[in-house]
Short mmCIF file of C-alpha atoms and ligand atoms in Angstrom, two decimals:
data_model
loop_
_atom_site.label_atom_id
_atom_site.label_comp_id
_atom_site.label_asym_id
_atom_site.label_seq_id
_atom_site.Cartn_x
_atom_site.Cartn_y
_atom_site.Cartn_z
CA MET R 1 -48.35 1.09 -40.98
CA THR R 2 -44.81 1.82 -41.98
CA LYS R 3 -42.80 0.90 -45.07
CA GLU R 4 -40.76 -1.25 -42.74
CA THR R 5 -43.73 -3.38 -41.79
CA TRP R 6 -44.47 -3.91 -45.44
CA GLY R 7 -40.80 -4.77 -45.99
CA GLN R 8 -41.10 -7.44 -43.34
CA VAL R 9 -44.25 -8.79 -44.91
CA CYS R 10 -42.38 -8.98 -48.20
CA ASN R 11 -39.57 -10.94 -46.59
CA ALA R 12 -41.98 -13.37 -45.05
CA LEU R 13 -43.91 -13.82 -48.29
CA GLN R 14 -40.76 -14.34 -50.24
CA LYS R 15 -39.98 -17.30 -48.03
CA THR R 16 -43.41 -18.84 -48.18
CA ILE R 17 -44.31 -18.37 -51.83
CA GLY R 18 -40.85 -18.59 -53.38
CA ARG R 19 -38.78 -16.01 -55.10
CA ASN R 20 -40.31 -16.34 -58.56
CA ASN R 21 -43.84 -15.84 -57.36
CA TYR R 22 -42.66 -13.07 -55.14
CA VAL R 23 -41.00 -11.18 -57.98
CA THR R 24 -43.95 -11.72 -60.27
CA TRP R 25 -46.83 -10.91 -57.99
CA ILE R 26 -45.75 -9.16 -54.83
CA GLU R 27 -42.90 -6.92 -55.89
CA PRO R 28 -45.03 -4.89 -58.31
CA LEU R 29 -47.48 -4.01 -55.52
CA ARG R 30 -47.28 -0.56 -54.05
CA LEU R 31 -48.57 -0.09 -50.55
CA ASN R 32 -50.78 2.95 -50.51
CA GLY R 33 -51.61 3.18 -46.83
CA LEU R 34 -53.85 1.70 -44.20
CA ALA R 35 -57.10 3.36 -43.21
CA ASN R 36 -60.15 2.12 -41.27
CA GLY R 37 -58.89 -1.43 -41.26
CA ILE R 38 -58.34 -1.51 -45.02
CA ALA R 39 -54.86 -1.86 -46.47
CA HIS R 40 -54.73 -0.25 -49.90
CA PHE R 41 -52.39 -1.40 -52.63
CA ASP R 42 -51.79 -0.17 -56.15
CA VAL R 43 -51.39 -2.80 -58.86
CA PRO R 44 -50.44 -2.22 -62.47
CA THR R 45 -53.07 -4.30 -64.31
CA ASN R 46 -56.56 -5.74 -63.91
CA PHE R 47 -55.21 -9.18 -64.34
CA MET R 48 -52.72 -8.73 -61.55
CA ARG R 49 -55.39 -7.30 -59.29
CA ASP R 50 -57.58 -10.37 -59.70
CA TRP R 51 -54.77 -12.82 -59.42
CA VAL R 52 -53.09 -11.28 -56.41
CA SER R 53 -56.27 -10.69 -54.50
CA ARG R 54 -57.45 -14.23 -55.15
CA ASN R 55 -54.18 -15.97 -54.45
CA TYR R 56 -52.28 -13.79 -52.04
CA GLY R 57 -54.77 -11.39 -50.50
CA GLU R 58 -55.40 -13.46 -47.43
CA GLN R 59 -51.72 -14.25 -46.91
CA ILE R 60 -50.87 -10.58 -47.09
CA ARG R 61 -53.57 -9.78 -44.58
CA GLN R 62 -52.43 -12.47 -42.18
CA GLN R 63 -48.84 -11.30 -42.36
CA LEU R 64 -49.85 -7.72 -41.71
CA ILE R 65 -51.86 -8.79 -38.69
CA ARG R 66 -48.99 -10.88 -37.43
CA LEU R 67 -46.87 -7.74 -37.41
CA GLY R 68 -49.41 -5.86 -35.40
CA ALA R 69 -51.29 -3.98 -38.12
CA ASP R 70 -55.03 -3.72 -37.70
CA VAL R 71 -56.32 -5.05 -41.01
CA ASP R 72 -59.76 -6.40 -41.84
CA ARG R 73 -59.42 -6.28 -45.56
CA VAL R 74 -56.88 -5.70 -48.31
CA GLU R 75 -57.87 -3.80 -51.43
CA PHE R 76 -56.12 -3.55 -54.74
CA THR R 77 -56.58 -0.65 -57.11
CA VAL R 78 -55.38 -0.58 -60.67
CA THR R 79 -53.21 2.44 -61.39
CA ALA R 80 -51.87 2.24 -64.88
CA ALA R 81 -49.48 5.14 -64.68
CA GLN R 82 -47.21 3.83 -62.00
CA PRO R 83 -43.89 2.29 -62.92
CA ALA R 84 -44.91 -0.94 -61.32
CA ALA R 85 -42.20 -3.30 -62.29
CA VAL R 86 -39.29 -1.12 -61.50
CA PRO R 87 -37.36 -3.24 -59.06
CA GLY R 88 -38.17 -2.35 -55.52
CA PRO R 89 -35.46 -2.09 -52.95
CA GLU R 90 -33.30 -5.20 -52.89
CA PRO R 91 -35.11 -7.85 -50.95
CA LYS R 92 -34.08 -7.37 -47.37
CA PRO R 93 -31.93 -10.13 -46.00
CA VAL R 94 -33.68 -12.26 -43.45
CA PRO R 95 -32.90 -11.50 -39.83
CA ILE R 96 -30.08 -13.60 -38.58
CA GLU R 97 -32.03 -15.75 -36.12
CA LYS R 98 -34.13 -16.98 -38.97
CA VAL R 99 -31.08 -17.53 -41.08
CA THR R 100 -29.45 -19.74 -38.53
CA ARG R 101 -32.57 -21.77 -38.10
CA SER R 102 -33.39 -22.08 -41.74
CA ARG R 103 -29.91 -23.25 -42.51
CA ALA R 104 -30.97 -26.72 -41.54
CA LYS R 105 -33.16 -26.74 -44.63
CA SER R 106 -30.77 -24.97 -46.92
CA PRO R 107 -29.34 -27.42 -49.42
CA ALA R 108 -25.99 -25.72 -49.68
CA ARG R 109 -25.25 -25.18 -46.06
CA THR R 110 -21.86 -25.62 -44.56
CA GLU R 111 -21.52 -28.37 -42.03
CA ASP R 112 -20.72 -26.11 -39.12
CA ALA R 113 -23.80 -25.51 -37.11
CA ASP R 114 -22.37 -22.32 -35.65
CA LEU R 115 -21.61 -20.45 -38.86
CA PRO R 116 -24.02 -17.55 -39.23
CA ALA R 117 -24.17 -17.94 -42.98
CA ALA R 118 -27.05 -16.70 -45.07
CA PRO R 119 -28.78 -19.41 -47.09
CA LEU R 120 -27.54 -19.83 -50.61
CA ASP R 121 -29.92 -19.75 -53.52
CA ALA R 122 -29.64 -23.14 -55.17
CA ARG R 123 -30.34 -21.65 -58.60
CA PHE R 124 -27.42 -19.24 -58.49
CA THR R 125 -24.76 -21.50 -59.97
CA PHE R 126 -22.11 -21.09 -62.64
CA ASP R 127 -24.22 -23.31 -64.90
CA SER R 128 -27.10 -20.91 -64.84
CA PHE R 129 -24.94 -17.81 -65.25
CA VAL R 130 -24.92 -16.56 -68.82
CA VAL R 131 -21.59 -15.08 -69.83
CA GLY R 132 -21.31 -12.16 -72.22
CA LYS R 133 -18.96 -9.32 -72.87
CA PRO R 134 -20.20 -7.14 -70.01
CA ASN R 135 -19.55 -9.78 -67.37
CA GLU R 136 -16.84 -12.01 -68.75
CA LEU R 137 -14.04 -10.66 -66.57
CA ALA R 138 -16.06 -10.87 -63.41
CA HIS R 139 -17.11 -14.37 -64.35
CA ALA R 140 -13.54 -15.47 -65.05
CA ALA R 141 -12.32 -14.05 -61.76
CA ALA R 142 -15.14 -15.75 -59.89
CA ARG R 143 -14.33 -19.05 -61.56
CA ARG R 144 -10.74 -18.73 -60.59
CA VAL R 145 -11.54 -18.12 -56.94
CA ALA R 146 -14.05 -20.97 -56.99
CA GLU R 147 -11.32 -23.41 -57.96
CA GLY R 148 -10.05 -22.95 -54.44
CA GLY R 149 -6.39 -23.05 -55.36
CA PRO R 150 -3.76 -20.97 -53.61
CA VAL R 151 -4.99 -17.46 -52.96
CA THR R 152 -3.67 -15.27 -55.73
CA PHE R 153 -5.67 -12.11 -55.26
CA ASN R 154 -7.19 -10.97 -52.03
CA PRO R 155 -9.81 -9.77 -51.89
CA LEU R 156 -11.77 -10.37 -55.04
CA PHE R 157 -13.88 -7.26 -55.28
CA LEU R 158 -16.92 -7.45 -57.58
CA TYR R 159 -18.93 -4.37 -58.27
CA GLY R 160 -21.73 -3.23 -60.54
CA GLY R 161 -25.23 -1.82 -60.63
CA VAL R 162 -28.28 -3.45 -59.22
CA GLY R 163 -29.41 -6.75 -60.73
CA LEU R 164 -26.30 -7.40 -62.78
CA GLY R 165 -25.39 -10.69 -61.12
CA LYS R 166 -23.10 -9.93 -58.19
CA THR R 167 -25.03 -12.02 -55.71
CA HIS R 168 -25.49 -14.74 -58.30
CA LEU R 169 -21.74 -14.99 -58.84
CA MET R 170 -20.99 -15.01 -55.14
CA HIS R 171 -23.42 -17.83 -54.50
CA ALA R 172 -21.98 -19.67 -57.46
CA ILE R 173 -18.52 -19.43 -55.93
CA ALA R 174 -19.82 -20.74 -52.62
CA HIS R 175 -21.60 -23.69 -54.27
CA GLU R 176 -18.56 -24.59 -56.26
CA LEU R 177 -16.15 -24.36 -53.35
CA GLN R 178 -18.40 -26.51 -51.23
CA ALA R 179 -18.72 -29.11 -53.92
CA ARG R 180 -14.98 -29.28 -54.43
CA GLN R 181 -13.86 -28.96 -50.84
CA PRO R 182 -16.66 -29.82 -48.44
CA GLU R 183 -14.38 -29.34 -45.47
CA LEU R 184 -13.88 -25.65 -46.20
CA ARG R 185 -15.65 -23.24 -43.92
CA VAL R 186 -17.27 -20.87 -46.37
CA LEU R 187 -19.15 -17.97 -44.91
CA TYR R 188 -21.43 -15.92 -47.13
CA LEU R 189 -23.45 -13.05 -45.73
CA SER R 190 -24.54 -9.56 -46.57
CA ALA R 191 -22.83 -6.56 -45.01
CA GLU R 192 -26.13 -5.80 -43.34
CA GLN R 193 -26.14 -9.20 -41.71
CA PHE R 194 -22.55 -8.68 -40.66
CA MET R 195 -23.59 -5.52 -38.91
CA TYR R 196 -26.61 -7.14 -37.36
CA ARG R 197 -24.44 -9.96 -36.02
CA PHE R 198 -21.92 -7.50 -34.69
CA ILE R 199 -24.48 -5.39 -32.87
CA GLN R 200 -26.04 -8.50 -31.45
CA ALA R 201 -22.66 -9.63 -30.15
CA LEU R 202 -22.05 -6.23 -28.57
CA ARG R 203 -25.43 -6.32 -26.93
CA ASP R 204 -25.00 -9.83 -25.61
CA LYS R 205 -21.40 -9.16 -24.57
CA GLN R 206 -20.15 -11.93 -26.80
CA ILE R 207 -17.78 -9.93 -28.87
CA MET R 208 -14.94 -12.37 -28.31
CA ASP R 209 -17.05 -15.18 -29.71
CA PHE R 210 -17.95 -13.01 -32.65
CA LYS R 211 -14.33 -12.26 -33.42
CA GLU R 212 -13.31 -15.87 -33.05
CA LEU R 213 -16.10 -17.04 -35.29
CA PHE R 214 -15.30 -14.67 -38.11
CA ARG R 215 -11.61 -15.31 -37.86
CA SER R 216 -12.07 -19.05 -38.08
CA VAL R 217 -13.52 -19.25 -41.59
CA ASP R 218 -11.58 -20.25 -44.69
CA VAL R 219 -13.51 -18.11 -47.13
CA LEU R 220 -15.42 -14.98 -46.22
CA MET R 221 -17.89 -13.42 -48.62
CA VAL R 222 -19.56 -10.15 -47.81
CA ASP R 223 -22.25 -8.96 -50.20
CA ASP R 224 -23.19 -5.29 -50.70
CA VAL R 225 -20.41 -3.91 -48.57
CA GLN R 226 -21.46 -0.32 -49.37
CA PHE R 227 -24.00 -0.87 -46.65
CA ILE R 228 -21.45 -0.44 -43.86
CA ALA R 229 -20.31 2.95 -45.13
CA GLY R 230 -20.90 5.58 -42.48
CA LYS R 231 -21.45 2.97 -39.78
CA ASP R 232 -18.31 3.56 -37.84
CA SER R 233 -17.95 0.75 -35.35
CA THR R 234 -19.13 -1.84 -37.86
CA GLN R 235 -16.57 -0.56 -40.35
CA GLU R 236 -13.91 -0.79 -37.72
CA GLU R 237 -14.80 -4.36 -36.89
CA PHE R 238 -15.02 -5.28 -40.55
CA PHE R 239 -11.56 -3.85 -41.07
CA HIS R 240 -10.07 -5.97 -38.30
CA THR R 241 -11.82 -9.12 -39.45
CA PHE R 242 -10.63 -8.44 -42.95
CA ASN R 243 -7.01 -7.95 -41.90
CA ALA R 244 -6.99 -10.97 -39.66
CA LEU R 245 -8.17 -13.18 -42.49
CA VAL R 246 -5.81 -11.72 -45.05
CA ASP R 247 -2.95 -12.31 -42.63
CA GLN R 248 -3.92 -15.96 -42.46
CA ASN R 249 -4.08 -16.05 -46.23
CA LYS R 250 -7.79 -16.79 -46.32
CA GLN R 251 -9.79 -15.85 -49.37
CA ILE R 252 -12.12 -12.89 -49.11
CA ILE R 253 -14.75 -11.96 -51.67
CA ILE R 254 -16.57 -8.68 -51.50
CA SER R 255 -19.29 -7.10 -53.60
CA ALA R 256 -20.56 -3.56 -53.77
CA ASP R 257 -22.64 -1.38 -56.02
CA ARG R 258 -19.63 0.75 -56.95
CA ALA R 259 -15.85 0.76 -56.96
CA PRO R 260 -14.08 0.88 -53.57
CA GLY R 261 -12.84 4.41 -54.13
CA GLU R 262 -16.33 5.64 -54.87
CA ILE R 263 -18.05 4.40 -51.75
CA LYS R 264 -18.84 7.47 -49.72
CA ASP R 265 -18.22 7.48 -45.99
CA LEU R 266 -16.03 4.45 -46.14
CA GLU R 267 -12.78 4.92 -44.28
CA ASP R 268 -9.76 5.45 -46.51
CA ARG R 269 -7.82 2.61 -44.99
CA ILE R 270 -10.67 0.25 -45.84
CA LYS R 271 -10.91 1.58 -49.36
CA SER R 272 -7.24 0.99 -49.95
CA ARG R 273 -7.46 -2.49 -48.42
CA LEU R 274 -10.31 -3.36 -50.73
CA GLN R 275 -8.31 -2.21 -53.71
CA CYS R 276 -5.38 -4.45 -52.87
CA GLY R 277 -6.68 -7.52 -54.60
CA LEU R 278 -8.50 -7.81 -57.88
CA VAL R 279 -11.24 -5.29 -58.58
CA VAL R 280 -13.58 -6.22 -61.42
CA ASP R 281 -16.84 -4.72 -62.51
CA LEU R 282 -19.99 -6.05 -64.07
CA HIS R 283 -20.96 -3.69 -66.86
CA PRO R 284 -24.55 -2.94 -67.77
CA THR R 285 -25.95 -5.71 -69.94
CA ASP R 286 -25.86 -5.44 -73.70
CA TYR R 287 -28.47 -6.75 -76.11
CA GLU R 288 -26.72 -10.07 -76.74
CA LEU R 289 -26.34 -10.86 -73.07
CA ARG R 290 -29.95 -10.00 -72.36
CA LEU R 291 -31.10 -12.22 -75.18
CA GLY R 292 -28.87 -15.04 -73.95
CA ILE R 293 -30.32 -14.80 -70.48
CA LEU R 294 -33.87 -14.73 -71.82
CA GLN R 295 -33.22 -17.77 -73.99
CA GLN R 296 -31.88 -19.69 -71.07
CA LYS R 297 -34.84 -18.81 -68.85
CA ALA R 298 -37.32 -19.48 -71.63
CA GLU R 299 -35.84 -22.95 -72.01
CA MET R 300 -36.46 -23.56 -68.36
CA TYR R 301 -40.04 -22.35 -68.59
CA ARG R 302 -40.68 -24.47 -71.64
CA GLN R 303 -40.03 -27.48 -69.49
CA GLN R 304 -42.15 -26.12 -66.74
CA TYR R 305 -45.07 -25.29 -69.05
CA PRO R 306 -44.78 -27.87 -71.83
CA GLY R 307 -48.05 -26.84 -73.49
CA LEU R 308 -46.99 -23.29 -74.29
CA THR R 309 -45.62 -22.00 -77.55
CA LEU R 310 -43.42 -19.00 -77.81
CA SER R 311 -43.59 -17.04 -81.05
CA GLY R 312 -40.44 -15.90 -82.75
CA GLY R 313 -39.34 -12.38 -82.00
CA VAL R 314 -40.76 -12.13 -78.50
CA LEU R 315 -37.48 -12.66 -76.69
CA GLU R 316 -35.71 -10.31 -79.07
CA PHE R 317 -38.35 -7.70 -78.42
CA LEU R 318 -37.92 -8.01 -74.66
CA ALA R 319 -34.12 -7.94 -74.89
CA HIS R 320 -34.38 -4.80 -76.91
CA ARG R 321 -36.91 -3.03 -74.76
CA ILE R 322 -36.11 -4.00 -71.19
CA THR R 323 -32.65 -2.67 -70.64
CA THR R 324 -32.78 -1.80 -66.96
CA ASN R 325 -31.55 -4.90 -65.22
CA VAL R 326 -31.65 -8.65 -65.28
CA ARG R 327 -34.02 -8.92 -62.37
CA VAL R 328 -36.67 -6.95 -64.23
CA LEU R 329 -36.03 -8.98 -67.35
CA GLU R 330 -36.57 -12.21 -65.47
CA GLY R 331 -39.65 -10.87 -63.75
CA ALA R 332 -41.13 -9.98 -67.13
CA LEU R 333 -40.59 -13.45 -68.50
CA THR R 334 -41.99 -15.10 -65.40
CA ARG R 335 -45.12 -13.04 -65.63
CA LEU R 336 -45.45 -13.66 -69.33
CA PHE R 337 -45.34 -17.44 -68.96
CA ALA R 338 -47.64 -17.43 -65.95
CA PHE R 339 -50.13 -15.28 -67.78
CA ALA R 340 -50.00 -17.28 -71.01
CA SER R 341 -50.48 -20.55 -69.18
CA LEU R 342 -53.37 -19.13 -67.24
CA VAL R 343 -55.25 -17.92 -70.28
CA GLY R 344 -54.00 -20.82 -72.40
CA ARG R 345 -52.68 -18.66 -75.20
CA GLU R 346 -49.60 -18.66 -77.33
CA ILE R 347 -46.96 -16.17 -76.29
CA THR R 348 -46.96 -13.60 -79.06
CA LEU R 349 -45.69 -10.08 -79.36
CA ASP R 350 -49.21 -8.78 -78.80
CA LEU R 351 -49.64 -10.80 -75.66
CA ALA R 352 -46.27 -9.60 -74.37
CA GLN R 353 -47.16 -6.00 -75.03
CA ASP R 354 -50.45 -6.34 -73.19
CA CYS R 355 -49.26 -8.32 -70.28
CA LEU R 356 -46.07 -6.33 -69.75
CA ALA R 357 -47.32 -2.86 -70.56
CA ASP R 358 -46.30 -1.47 -67.20
CA ILE R 359 -42.81 -2.95 -67.29
CA LEU R 360 -42.26 -1.77 -70.83
CA ARG R 361 -43.40 1.70 -69.97
CA ALA R 362 -41.18 1.84 -66.93
CA SER R 363 -38.12 0.76 -68.88
CA GLU R 364 -38.47 3.35 -71.57
CA ARG R 365 -35.16 5.02 -71.50
CA LYS R 366 -35.37 8.72 -70.82
CA VAL R 367 -32.52 10.53 -72.45
CA THR R 368 -31.88 14.14 -71.46
CA ILE R 369 -30.69 16.96 -73.65
CA GLU R 370 -27.67 17.34 -71.37
CA GLU R 371 -26.68 13.72 -71.97
CA ILE R 372 -27.06 14.18 -75.69
CA GLN R 373 -24.89 17.30 -75.66
CA ARG R 374 -22.25 15.54 -73.60
CA LYS R 375 -22.11 12.45 -75.79
CA VAL R 376 -22.07 14.41 -79.02
CA ALA R 377 -19.36 16.74 -77.74
CA GLU R 378 -17.30 13.73 -76.71
CA HIS R 379 -17.82 12.05 -80.03
CA TYR R 380 -16.72 15.06 -82.09
CA ASN R 381 -14.09 16.03 -79.61
CA ILE R 382 -15.32 19.50 -78.96
CA ARG R 383 -15.89 21.28 -75.69
CA LEU R 384 -19.23 20.94 -74.00
CA SER R 385 -19.27 24.72 -73.53
CA ASP R 386 -19.02 25.17 -77.29
CA MET R 387 -22.23 23.17 -77.68
CA ILE R 388 -24.16 26.01 -76.15
CA GLY R 389 -21.74 28.83 -76.96
CA PRO R 390 -21.91 31.24 -79.91
CA LYS R 391 -19.13 29.90 -82.19
CA ARG R 392 -20.23 29.34 -85.76
CA VAL R 393 -17.30 27.53 -87.33
CA ARG R 394 -18.36 24.37 -89.08
CA THR R 395 -16.38 22.04 -86.75
CA ILE R 396 -18.52 23.22 -83.90
CA ALA R 397 -21.76 24.19 -85.60
CA ARG R 398 -22.21 20.76 -87.17
CA PRO R 399 -21.95 18.75 -83.93
CA ARG R 400 -24.26 21.27 -82.34
CA GLN R 401 -26.83 20.64 -85.06
CA VAL R 402 -26.44 16.92 -84.61
CA ALA R 403 -27.18 17.36 -80.92
CA MET R 404 -30.24 19.45 -81.77
CA TYR R 405 -31.46 16.78 -84.15
CA LEU R 406 -31.02 14.04 -81.54
CA SER R 407 -32.68 16.17 -78.88
CA LYS R 408 -35.72 16.54 -81.10
CA HIS R 409 -35.90 12.83 -81.87
CA MET R 410 -34.88 11.27 -78.60
CA THR R 411 -36.63 13.48 -76.07
CA THR R 412 -40.13 14.87 -75.78
CA ARG R 413 -38.87 18.45 -75.47
CA SER R 414 -40.38 21.13 -77.65
CA LEU R 415 -38.29 23.31 -79.97
CA PRO R 416 -38.37 26.35 -77.68
CA GLU R 417 -37.28 24.15 -74.77
CA ILE R 418 -34.45 22.72 -76.80
CA GLY R 419 -33.51 26.26 -77.79
CA ARG R 420 -33.26 27.28 -74.17
CA ARG R 421 -30.87 24.45 -73.44
CA PHE R 422 -28.69 25.40 -76.37
CA GLY R 423 -27.67 28.70 -74.86
CA GLY R 424 -31.03 30.40 -75.28
CA ARG R 425 -31.30 30.05 -79.05
CA ASP R 426 -34.51 30.79 -80.86
CA HIS R 427 -36.73 27.86 -81.89
CA THR R 428 -36.27 28.78 -85.55
CA THR R 429 -32.53 28.27 -85.16
CA ILE R 430 -33.18 24.83 -83.75
CA MET R 431 -35.54 24.03 -86.62
CA HIS R 432 -32.93 25.15 -89.10
CA GLY R 433 -30.30 22.94 -87.43
CA ILE R 434 -32.55 19.89 -87.53
CA ARG R 435 -33.40 20.46 -91.20
CA LYS R 436 -29.75 20.80 -92.03
CA VAL R 437 -28.98 17.43 -90.48
CA GLU R 438 -31.92 15.78 -92.24
CA GLU R 439 -30.73 17.18 -95.52
CA LEU R 440 -27.16 16.00 -95.02
CA MET R 441 -28.21 12.54 -93.92
CA GLY R 442 -29.34 11.84 -97.45
CA VAL R 443 -25.90 12.43 -98.90
CA ASP R 444 -23.39 11.98 -96.12
CA SER R 445 -22.90 8.38 -95.08
CA GLN R 446 -20.38 9.30 -92.41
CA LEU R 447 -22.98 11.48 -90.76
CA ARG R 448 -25.50 8.66 -90.91
CA GLU R 449 -23.04 6.38 -89.18
CA ASP R 450 -22.29 8.99 -86.54
CA LEU R 451 -25.97 9.41 -85.81
CA ASP R 452 -26.47 5.69 -85.64
CA LEU R 453 -23.64 5.24 -83.20
CA LEU R 454 -24.67 8.17 -81.05
CA ARG R 455 -28.22 6.90 -80.87
CA ARG R 456 -27.05 3.51 -79.75
CA LEU R 457 -24.70 4.97 -77.17
CA LEU R 458 -27.49 7.10 -75.78
CA GLU R 459 -29.97 4.25 -75.73
CA ALA R 460 -27.61 1.81 -74.04
P1 ADP C 501 -27.06 -8.09 -57.96
O1 ADP C 501 -26.63 -8.86 -56.75
O2 ADP C 501 -25.92 -7.64 -58.79
O3 ADP C 501 -28.02 -6.98 -57.66
P2 ADP C 501 -28.28 -10.60 -58.68
O4 ADP C 501 -27.08 -11.47 -58.62
O5 ADP C 501 -29.22 -10.70 -57.52
O6 ADP C 501 -27.86 -9.08 -58.91
O7 ADP C 501 -29.04 -10.89 -60.04
C1 ADP C 501 -30.40 -10.52 -60.24
C2 ADP C 501 -31.11 -11.62 -60.99
O8 ADP C 501 -30.62 -11.68 -62.32
C3 ADP C 501 -30.86 -12.99 -60.38
O9 ADP C 501 -32.05 -13.74 -60.45
C4 ADP C 501 -29.80 -13.59 -61.26
O10 ADP C 501 -29.90 -14.99 -61.33
C5 ADP C 501 -30.08 -12.96 -62.60
N1 ADP C 501 -28.87 -12.76 -63.40
C6 ADP C 501 -28.04 -11.70 -63.40
N2 ADP C 501 -27.04 -11.85 -64.28
C7 ADP C 501 -27.24 -13.05 -64.86
C8 ADP C 501 -26.53 -13.79 -65.87
N3 ADP C 501 -25.42 -13.31 -66.46
N4 ADP C 501 -27.03 -14.99 -66.24
C9 ADP C 501 -28.16 -15.48 -65.67
N5 ADP C 501 -28.87 -14.84 -64.72
C10 ADP C 501 -28.42 -13.64 -64.31
MG1 MG C 502 -27.09 -8.57 -54.74
#
């Protein structure tokens, strides 16, 4: 059985059991192969093993069979060491045939039966989007476009790392536009779906229909456009669609995981077209934003599970510890509430640590000595090469010692290993450097502040 088959099973499950359940129970599973009619999965905890096998085992088996796998049984094995809750690949968009059919059920569909739009997630609205410093520009730009006034920037290009809210904002724009101007033809789809549509049209010799369709919309949104990089004829078609719509002054909204100029294998003319409008990025979340998001979700869960109490400090703890992305943060909270309601216990720090051990472990930030050297050199405005070089003047030796100190405290490297990375110095030199910093910390408040700042920068 291939990864792809499992990917398809995941898609199907996501539709039948809902996204929350999917993220909580299915995403952490790791397929470990199929042998003698038994599909083996790794799960992070005993609790998850019992729950998943009881509630979803049969569904998983049925789906696998449906896709042609020969499965009599599914087995789940607890493997504590795996980084289970690291987000898997983005959930694959549903194939387009399904999309078109399921549109009938989608609450936020456009009225045109022929638009190949992907369904919108009803929960991804502006109301449910928590605004903080890292995303305030992107949010403001999205709001502006959602007002549906005259087109002022075209395209709106949103970019940022995985799970930072790009798709959420795009759906929010679509919801808002449809509420304000129901007659607008708003087309939202992923770049992958665009490609799929395009290939289908080529195959069925309906390329004229394809072109006409895409040129007839009022607002085009293409999510994860980095996907078409390197796919030449799709790029070409995208370029023409894009230009045709811009010429008609229709709004285009694009998202990607990086800035236009940084998308490899994307034609230069497309890059420069994408840069023509407004390019805004979603920065990695900060502590306040994460806490805000957790508070909002916790409020929702409190209504869903009225019997549960949430101890003080739990959300703060999670906001502090889970810094990877919002999807993981949400998944953690979902699991926590599900677990607490199941066992009928109050949600305390202890419970959170138990129930989320795998997620917490996976989100431990691993800082490297190289990163430390780079940040410290930047901070003190010295050359990176001087960090490891032989110079002994104070202005260079002190930052070097600071970097040694941080390397000792923020990584698991031994003194000899640290020595090697500081230009092959002896471990006693490293020890001396660390002691020096510890000594100075007691008397030098500026140094304490520097260390504090550097630590935070490195942990962010
Ligand atoms: P991306 O498309 O950038 O990978 P998503 O838009 O899919 O990320 O967001 C991942 C999850 O995190 C979604 O469930 C989304 O609702 C949630 N999320 C991200 N940012 C925010 C935010 N600022 N406020 C509320 N929820 C958010
Ligand atoms: Mg997305």
